[in-house]
Each structure stands twice: as C-alpha cells, then as structure tokens.
Short mmCIF file of C-alpha atoms in Angstrom, two decimals:
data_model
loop_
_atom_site.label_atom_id
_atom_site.label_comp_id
_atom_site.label_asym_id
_atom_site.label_seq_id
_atom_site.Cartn_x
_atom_site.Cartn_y
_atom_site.Cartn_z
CA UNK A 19 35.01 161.45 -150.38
CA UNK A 20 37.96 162.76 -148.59
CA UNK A 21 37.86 164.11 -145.54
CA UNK A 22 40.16 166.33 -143.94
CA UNK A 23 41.16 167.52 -140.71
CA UNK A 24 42.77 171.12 -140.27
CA UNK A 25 45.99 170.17 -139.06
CA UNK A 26 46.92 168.27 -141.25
CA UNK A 27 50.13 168.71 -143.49
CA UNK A 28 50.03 169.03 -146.42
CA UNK A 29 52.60 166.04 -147.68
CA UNK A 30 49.32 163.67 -145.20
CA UNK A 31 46.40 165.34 -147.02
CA UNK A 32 48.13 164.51 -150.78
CA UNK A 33 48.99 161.03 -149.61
CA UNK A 34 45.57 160.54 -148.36
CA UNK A 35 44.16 161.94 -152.23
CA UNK A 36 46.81 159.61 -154.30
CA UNK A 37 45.43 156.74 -152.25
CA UNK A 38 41.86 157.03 -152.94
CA UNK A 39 42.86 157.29 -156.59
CA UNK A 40 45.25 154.03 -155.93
CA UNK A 41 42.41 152.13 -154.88
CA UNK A 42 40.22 152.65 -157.58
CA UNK A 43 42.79 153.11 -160.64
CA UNK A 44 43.34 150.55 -163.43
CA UNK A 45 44.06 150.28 -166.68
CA UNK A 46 41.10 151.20 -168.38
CA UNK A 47 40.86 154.88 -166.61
CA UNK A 48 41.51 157.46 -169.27
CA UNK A 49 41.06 160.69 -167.39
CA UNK A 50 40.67 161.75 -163.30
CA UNK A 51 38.70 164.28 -162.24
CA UNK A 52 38.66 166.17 -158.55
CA UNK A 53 36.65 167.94 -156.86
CA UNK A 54 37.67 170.34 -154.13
CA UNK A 55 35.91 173.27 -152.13
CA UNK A 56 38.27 175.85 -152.72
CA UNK A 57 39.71 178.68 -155.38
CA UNK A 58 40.60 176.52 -158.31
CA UNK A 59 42.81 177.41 -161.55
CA UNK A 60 40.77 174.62 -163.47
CA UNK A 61 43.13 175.09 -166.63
CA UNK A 62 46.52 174.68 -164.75
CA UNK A 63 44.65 172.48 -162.04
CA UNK A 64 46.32 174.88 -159.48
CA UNK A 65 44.60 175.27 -155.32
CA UNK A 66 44.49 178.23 -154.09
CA UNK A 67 42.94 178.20 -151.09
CA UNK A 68 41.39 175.03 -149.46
CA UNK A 69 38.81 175.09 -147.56
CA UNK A 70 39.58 174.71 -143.69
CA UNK A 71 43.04 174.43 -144.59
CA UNK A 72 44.62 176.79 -144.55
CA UNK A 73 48.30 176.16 -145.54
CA UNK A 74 47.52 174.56 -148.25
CA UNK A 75 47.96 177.00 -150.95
CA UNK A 76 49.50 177.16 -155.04
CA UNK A 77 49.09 173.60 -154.80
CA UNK A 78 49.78 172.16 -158.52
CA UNK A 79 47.13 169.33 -158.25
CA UNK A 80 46.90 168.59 -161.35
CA UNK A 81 50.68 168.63 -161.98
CA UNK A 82 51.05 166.04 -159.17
CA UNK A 83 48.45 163.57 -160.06
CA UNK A 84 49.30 163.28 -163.60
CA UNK A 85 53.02 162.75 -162.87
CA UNK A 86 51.89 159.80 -160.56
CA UNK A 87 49.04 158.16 -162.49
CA UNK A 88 49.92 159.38 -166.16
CA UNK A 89 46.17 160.25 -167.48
CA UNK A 90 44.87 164.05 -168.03
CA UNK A 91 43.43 165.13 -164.68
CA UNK A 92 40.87 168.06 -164.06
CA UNK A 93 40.61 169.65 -160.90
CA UNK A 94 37.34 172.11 -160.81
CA UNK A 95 35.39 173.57 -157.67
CA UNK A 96 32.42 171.27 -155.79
CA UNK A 97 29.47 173.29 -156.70
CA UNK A 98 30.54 173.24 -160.43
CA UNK A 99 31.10 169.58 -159.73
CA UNK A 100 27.78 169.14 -157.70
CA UNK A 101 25.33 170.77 -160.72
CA UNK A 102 27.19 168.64 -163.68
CA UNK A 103 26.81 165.94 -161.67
CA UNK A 104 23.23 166.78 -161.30
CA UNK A 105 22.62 167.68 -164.96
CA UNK A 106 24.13 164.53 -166.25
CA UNK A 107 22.80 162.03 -163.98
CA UNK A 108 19.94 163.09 -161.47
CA UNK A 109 17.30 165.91 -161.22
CA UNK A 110 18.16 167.85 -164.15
CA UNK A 111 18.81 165.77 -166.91
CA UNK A 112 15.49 167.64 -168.56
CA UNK A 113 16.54 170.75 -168.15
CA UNK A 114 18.86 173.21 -170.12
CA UNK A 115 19.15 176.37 -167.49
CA UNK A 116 19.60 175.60 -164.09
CA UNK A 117 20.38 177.46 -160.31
CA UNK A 118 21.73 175.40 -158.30
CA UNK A 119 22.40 176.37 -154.35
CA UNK A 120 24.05 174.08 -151.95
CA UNK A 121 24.56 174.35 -147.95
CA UNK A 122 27.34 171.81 -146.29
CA UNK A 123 28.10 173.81 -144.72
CA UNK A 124 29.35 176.72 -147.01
CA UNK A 125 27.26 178.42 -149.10
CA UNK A 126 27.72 177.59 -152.95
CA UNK A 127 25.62 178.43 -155.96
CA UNK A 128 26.29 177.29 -160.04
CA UNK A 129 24.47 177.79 -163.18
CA UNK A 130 23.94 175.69 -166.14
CA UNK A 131 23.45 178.06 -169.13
CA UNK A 132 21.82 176.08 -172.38
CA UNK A 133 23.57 172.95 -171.11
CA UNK A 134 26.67 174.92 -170.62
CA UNK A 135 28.46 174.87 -167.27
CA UNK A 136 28.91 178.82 -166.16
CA UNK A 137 31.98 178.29 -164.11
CA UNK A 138 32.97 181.76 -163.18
CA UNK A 139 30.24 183.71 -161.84
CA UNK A 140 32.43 186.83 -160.61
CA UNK A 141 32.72 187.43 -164.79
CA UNK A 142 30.19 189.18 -164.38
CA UNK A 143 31.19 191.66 -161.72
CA UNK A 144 34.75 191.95 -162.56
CA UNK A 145 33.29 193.54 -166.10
CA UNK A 146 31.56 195.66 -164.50
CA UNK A 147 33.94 198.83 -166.15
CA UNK A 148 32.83 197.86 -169.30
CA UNK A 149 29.41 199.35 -168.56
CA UNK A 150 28.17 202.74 -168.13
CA UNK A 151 27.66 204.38 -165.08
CA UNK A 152 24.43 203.68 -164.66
CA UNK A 153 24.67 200.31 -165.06
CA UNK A 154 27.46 199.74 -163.25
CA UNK A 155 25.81 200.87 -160.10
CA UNK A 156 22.78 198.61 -160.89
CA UNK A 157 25.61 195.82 -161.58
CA UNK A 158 27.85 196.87 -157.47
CA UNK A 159 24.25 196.49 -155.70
CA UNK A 160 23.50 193.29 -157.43
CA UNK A 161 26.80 192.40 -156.11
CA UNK A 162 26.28 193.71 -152.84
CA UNK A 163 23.06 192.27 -152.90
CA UNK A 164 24.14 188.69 -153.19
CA UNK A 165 27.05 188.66 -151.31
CA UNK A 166 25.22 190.22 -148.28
CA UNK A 167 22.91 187.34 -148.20
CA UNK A 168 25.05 184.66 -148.80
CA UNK A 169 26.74 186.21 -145.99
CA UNK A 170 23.76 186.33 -144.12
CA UNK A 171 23.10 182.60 -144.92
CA UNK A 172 27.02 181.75 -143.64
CA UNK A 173 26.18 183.45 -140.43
CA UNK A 174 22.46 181.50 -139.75
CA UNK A 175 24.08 177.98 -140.57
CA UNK A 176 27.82 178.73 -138.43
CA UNK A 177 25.03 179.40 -135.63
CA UNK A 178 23.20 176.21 -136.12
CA UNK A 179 25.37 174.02 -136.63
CA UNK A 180 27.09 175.21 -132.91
CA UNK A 181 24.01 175.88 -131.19
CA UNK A 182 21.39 173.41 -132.21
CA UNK A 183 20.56 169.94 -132.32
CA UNK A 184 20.26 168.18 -135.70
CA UNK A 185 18.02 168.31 -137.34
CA UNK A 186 16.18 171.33 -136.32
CA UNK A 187 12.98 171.67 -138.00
CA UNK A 188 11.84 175.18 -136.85
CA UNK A 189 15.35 176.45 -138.21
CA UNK A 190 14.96 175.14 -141.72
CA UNK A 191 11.55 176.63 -142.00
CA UNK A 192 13.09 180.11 -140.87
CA UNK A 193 15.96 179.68 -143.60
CA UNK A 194 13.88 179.28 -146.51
CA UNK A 195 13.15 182.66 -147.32
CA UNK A 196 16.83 183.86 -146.91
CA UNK A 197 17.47 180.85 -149.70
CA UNK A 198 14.50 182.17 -151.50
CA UNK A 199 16.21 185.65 -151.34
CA UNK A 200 19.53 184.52 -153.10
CA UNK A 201 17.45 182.87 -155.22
CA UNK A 202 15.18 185.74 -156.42
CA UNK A 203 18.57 187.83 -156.91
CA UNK A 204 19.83 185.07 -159.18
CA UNK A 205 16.85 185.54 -161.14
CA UNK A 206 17.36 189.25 -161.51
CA UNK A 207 20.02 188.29 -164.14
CA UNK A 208 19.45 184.75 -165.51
CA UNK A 209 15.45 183.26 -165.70
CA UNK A 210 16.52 179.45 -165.39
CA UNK A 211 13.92 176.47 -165.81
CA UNK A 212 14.67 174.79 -162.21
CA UNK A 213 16.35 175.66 -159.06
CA UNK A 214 17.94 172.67 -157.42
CA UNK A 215 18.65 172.34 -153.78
CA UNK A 216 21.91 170.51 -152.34
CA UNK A 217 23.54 169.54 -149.71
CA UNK A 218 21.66 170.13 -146.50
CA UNK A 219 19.14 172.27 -148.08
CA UNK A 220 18.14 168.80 -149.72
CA UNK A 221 17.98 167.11 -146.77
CA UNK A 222 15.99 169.37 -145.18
CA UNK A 223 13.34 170.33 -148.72
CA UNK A 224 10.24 169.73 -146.76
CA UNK A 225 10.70 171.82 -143.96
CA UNK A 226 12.29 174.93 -146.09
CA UNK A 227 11.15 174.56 -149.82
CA UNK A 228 7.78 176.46 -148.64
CA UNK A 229 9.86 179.78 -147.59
CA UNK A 230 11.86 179.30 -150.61
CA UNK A 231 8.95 179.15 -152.95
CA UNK A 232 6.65 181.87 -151.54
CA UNK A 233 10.14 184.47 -151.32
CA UNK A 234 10.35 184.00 -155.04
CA UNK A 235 6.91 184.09 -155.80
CA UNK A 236 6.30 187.45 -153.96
CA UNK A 237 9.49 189.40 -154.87
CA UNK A 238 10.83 187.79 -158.31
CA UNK A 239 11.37 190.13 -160.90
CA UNK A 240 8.80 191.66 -163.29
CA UNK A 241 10.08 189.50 -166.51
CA UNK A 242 9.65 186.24 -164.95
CA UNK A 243 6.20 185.08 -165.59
CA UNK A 244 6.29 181.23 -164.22
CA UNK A 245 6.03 180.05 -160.88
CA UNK A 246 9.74 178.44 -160.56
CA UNK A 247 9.87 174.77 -160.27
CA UNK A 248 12.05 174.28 -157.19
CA UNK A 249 13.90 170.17 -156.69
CA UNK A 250 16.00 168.68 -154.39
CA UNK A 251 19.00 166.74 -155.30
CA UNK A 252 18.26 163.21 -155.93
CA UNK A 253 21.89 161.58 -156.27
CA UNK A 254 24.68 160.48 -153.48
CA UNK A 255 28.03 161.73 -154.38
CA UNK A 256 27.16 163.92 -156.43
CA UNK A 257 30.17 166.00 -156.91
CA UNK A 258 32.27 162.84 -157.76
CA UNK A 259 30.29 162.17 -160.41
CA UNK A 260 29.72 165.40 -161.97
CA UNK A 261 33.97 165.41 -161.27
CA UNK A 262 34.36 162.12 -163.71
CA UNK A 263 31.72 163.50 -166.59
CA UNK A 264 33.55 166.96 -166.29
CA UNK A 265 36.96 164.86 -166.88
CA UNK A 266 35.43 162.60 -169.38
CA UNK A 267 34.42 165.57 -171.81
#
C-alpha cells in the first residue's frame, strides 16, 4: 500500500507511486494495475478526485505510468478492486452474485453480477428518465434511501474513530443494523448469494455480524426467501490483488 498524507504535492505523491512499482517491476510484468479510493475514468485511467487530497485532480494515471514502465496499466476504484480481489482469491471464489460493503474508513459497496464486476452503480440512477413516473419515484427514494444511510454510516464511524478508543466493542454491536440497513436496500434491487464484509467491518464480524443479520432478516424484501449468508473478508491486501487480476484480464 501507499499511504498518503494531505499535504502532500502532487509531483511527492507520483514519485512515491512510480517507486513502489520500481521496486517490484521486472521483465516478466505484462500489465499494472492500481487501485485508488477516488472518482476513476477506468478507460482513460484518469483521477478525479483523490481521496484526502484534495489537489490532486484530472490526474492521467494511466498516461503516466505507461510512459514510464511501458506495459498497459489499469487504474479502477478500491471497492471494485477489494470484491475482485475477493472473488478471485478469498471468500467468494464459490459464488457468482455478491454485495460487498467495506468501512476504512469510507463507506464503499460493489457487486459481482454472474461473475461480472458491476462497476458503476450510479447506472442505475442516472437512467432513471428512462422510466415512468411511477417508477422513477420508486427508483429517487431508493436513491435517497441508500445514500442517507451510507451517510448515516460516514457520520457514526467520523465519530468513532475521534471519540473512541479502538477497538470499541459496544460500538460495533450498535453499527450492525445500520450495515444491515444498506444491506437490505441493496437487496431491494439485486438478491445476491453472499454479502461480504471488509475493511473494519471484517475486523470487527463478531461483534456486528449479529445486527447485520437480524436487520436483514426482519426487513428484507418480500422476494427474497433465504436467510443471507453473511462472510468476512479472509485475504490481506486485498485490493492489490483484485488490482493485478483486474489488469491481468
């Protein structure tokens, strides 16, 4: 990983990048894949807005990288990173339809559709003209819905994480059910197999997979007839990996 502080410029935070690649490129790489927690043009490998850093903007990754190293590159988000890496080489190898929600300390969530990485889950709101009227008010509270408690979530763990010690037990048992919330609102549109847990939510399963479970089993919707089979993430790193299998196909 590569870790970076917010005052850092950008010219520091690319030399930092090209240097982790530097130390583990040779001759037999083919292809380097990124991941990054921010706004991502995955196609033109373009940044848009980094995480915690704020100036660094229209950043042409991609561009950059491949002038320097000379292999294709792929730059795609961390959660989309975090579930392929997941689906290829930990919890989910089984499964074709996944969730996946992550806390660290953003709030992220992906979807594996028939072994098929969904990488743009606003698709689905930004055709919302294409429906009627009726649905497209069913389609703006399912919005609002989700956003509001990811929201809600992004509030709870900003609080936490400045307020108490870690790790605090009693918190992650309170959080559960607003994961199980988001959760159950996933649901409402896509019935996957498995929801998988990441980041601190997996380090912290035991104390609020309970909520989490008993939120979805009380509220999911009317066409979902299993109890969902809920996981935590069993592999380090993760998103690096699901970043070189991404690059790799």
């Amino acid at each position: 990983p590569v870790y970076f502080a917010a005052g850092e410029s950008k010219k520091h935070i690319m030399d930092k990048i090209v240097e982790i690649i530097d130390g583990l490129f040779t001759s037999k790489v083919k292809s380097i894949g990124v991941s990054l927690p921010t706004k991502i043009d995955p196609e033109k490998g373009t940044i848009y807005d980094l995480s915690k850093i704020p100036h660094w903007k229209n950043i042409r990754l991609k561009t950059i990288i491949e002038d320097r190293f000379h292999v294709p590159t792929f730059i795609n988000g961390d959660i989309h990173c975090f579930v392929w890496g997941e689906k290829s080489y930990g919890a989910c190898k089984e499964y074709k339809d996944i969730i996946c929600i992550t806390i660290d300390p953003s709030i992220s969530t992906g979807v594996v559709v028939n072994n098929k990485l969904y990488s743009n889950l606003q698709a689905s709101f930004s055709q919302a003209q294409c429906l009627s009227k009726a649905n497209l008010k069913c389609v703006k509270e399912y919005h609002h819905s989700f956003m509001s408690t990811v929201e809600e979530l992004l509030l709870l763990t900003t609080a936490y994480s400045k307020e108490l010690e870690w790790p605090n037990h009693n918190f992650w048992k309170s959080i559960g059910p607003v994961v199980g919330r988001l959760a159950t609102i996933m649901l409402c549109s896509f019935d996957s197999e498995v929801i998988v847990l990441g980041g601190e939510l997996s380090y912290s399963f035991d104390f609020c997979s309970d909520g989490i479970k008993d939120y979805i089993e009380t509220y999911k919707p009317s066409h979902i007839k299993t109890r969902k089979k809920i996981i935590p993430s069993e592999i380090r790193n993760a998103k690096a990996i699901g970043a070189a299998y991404l690059s790799a196909s």
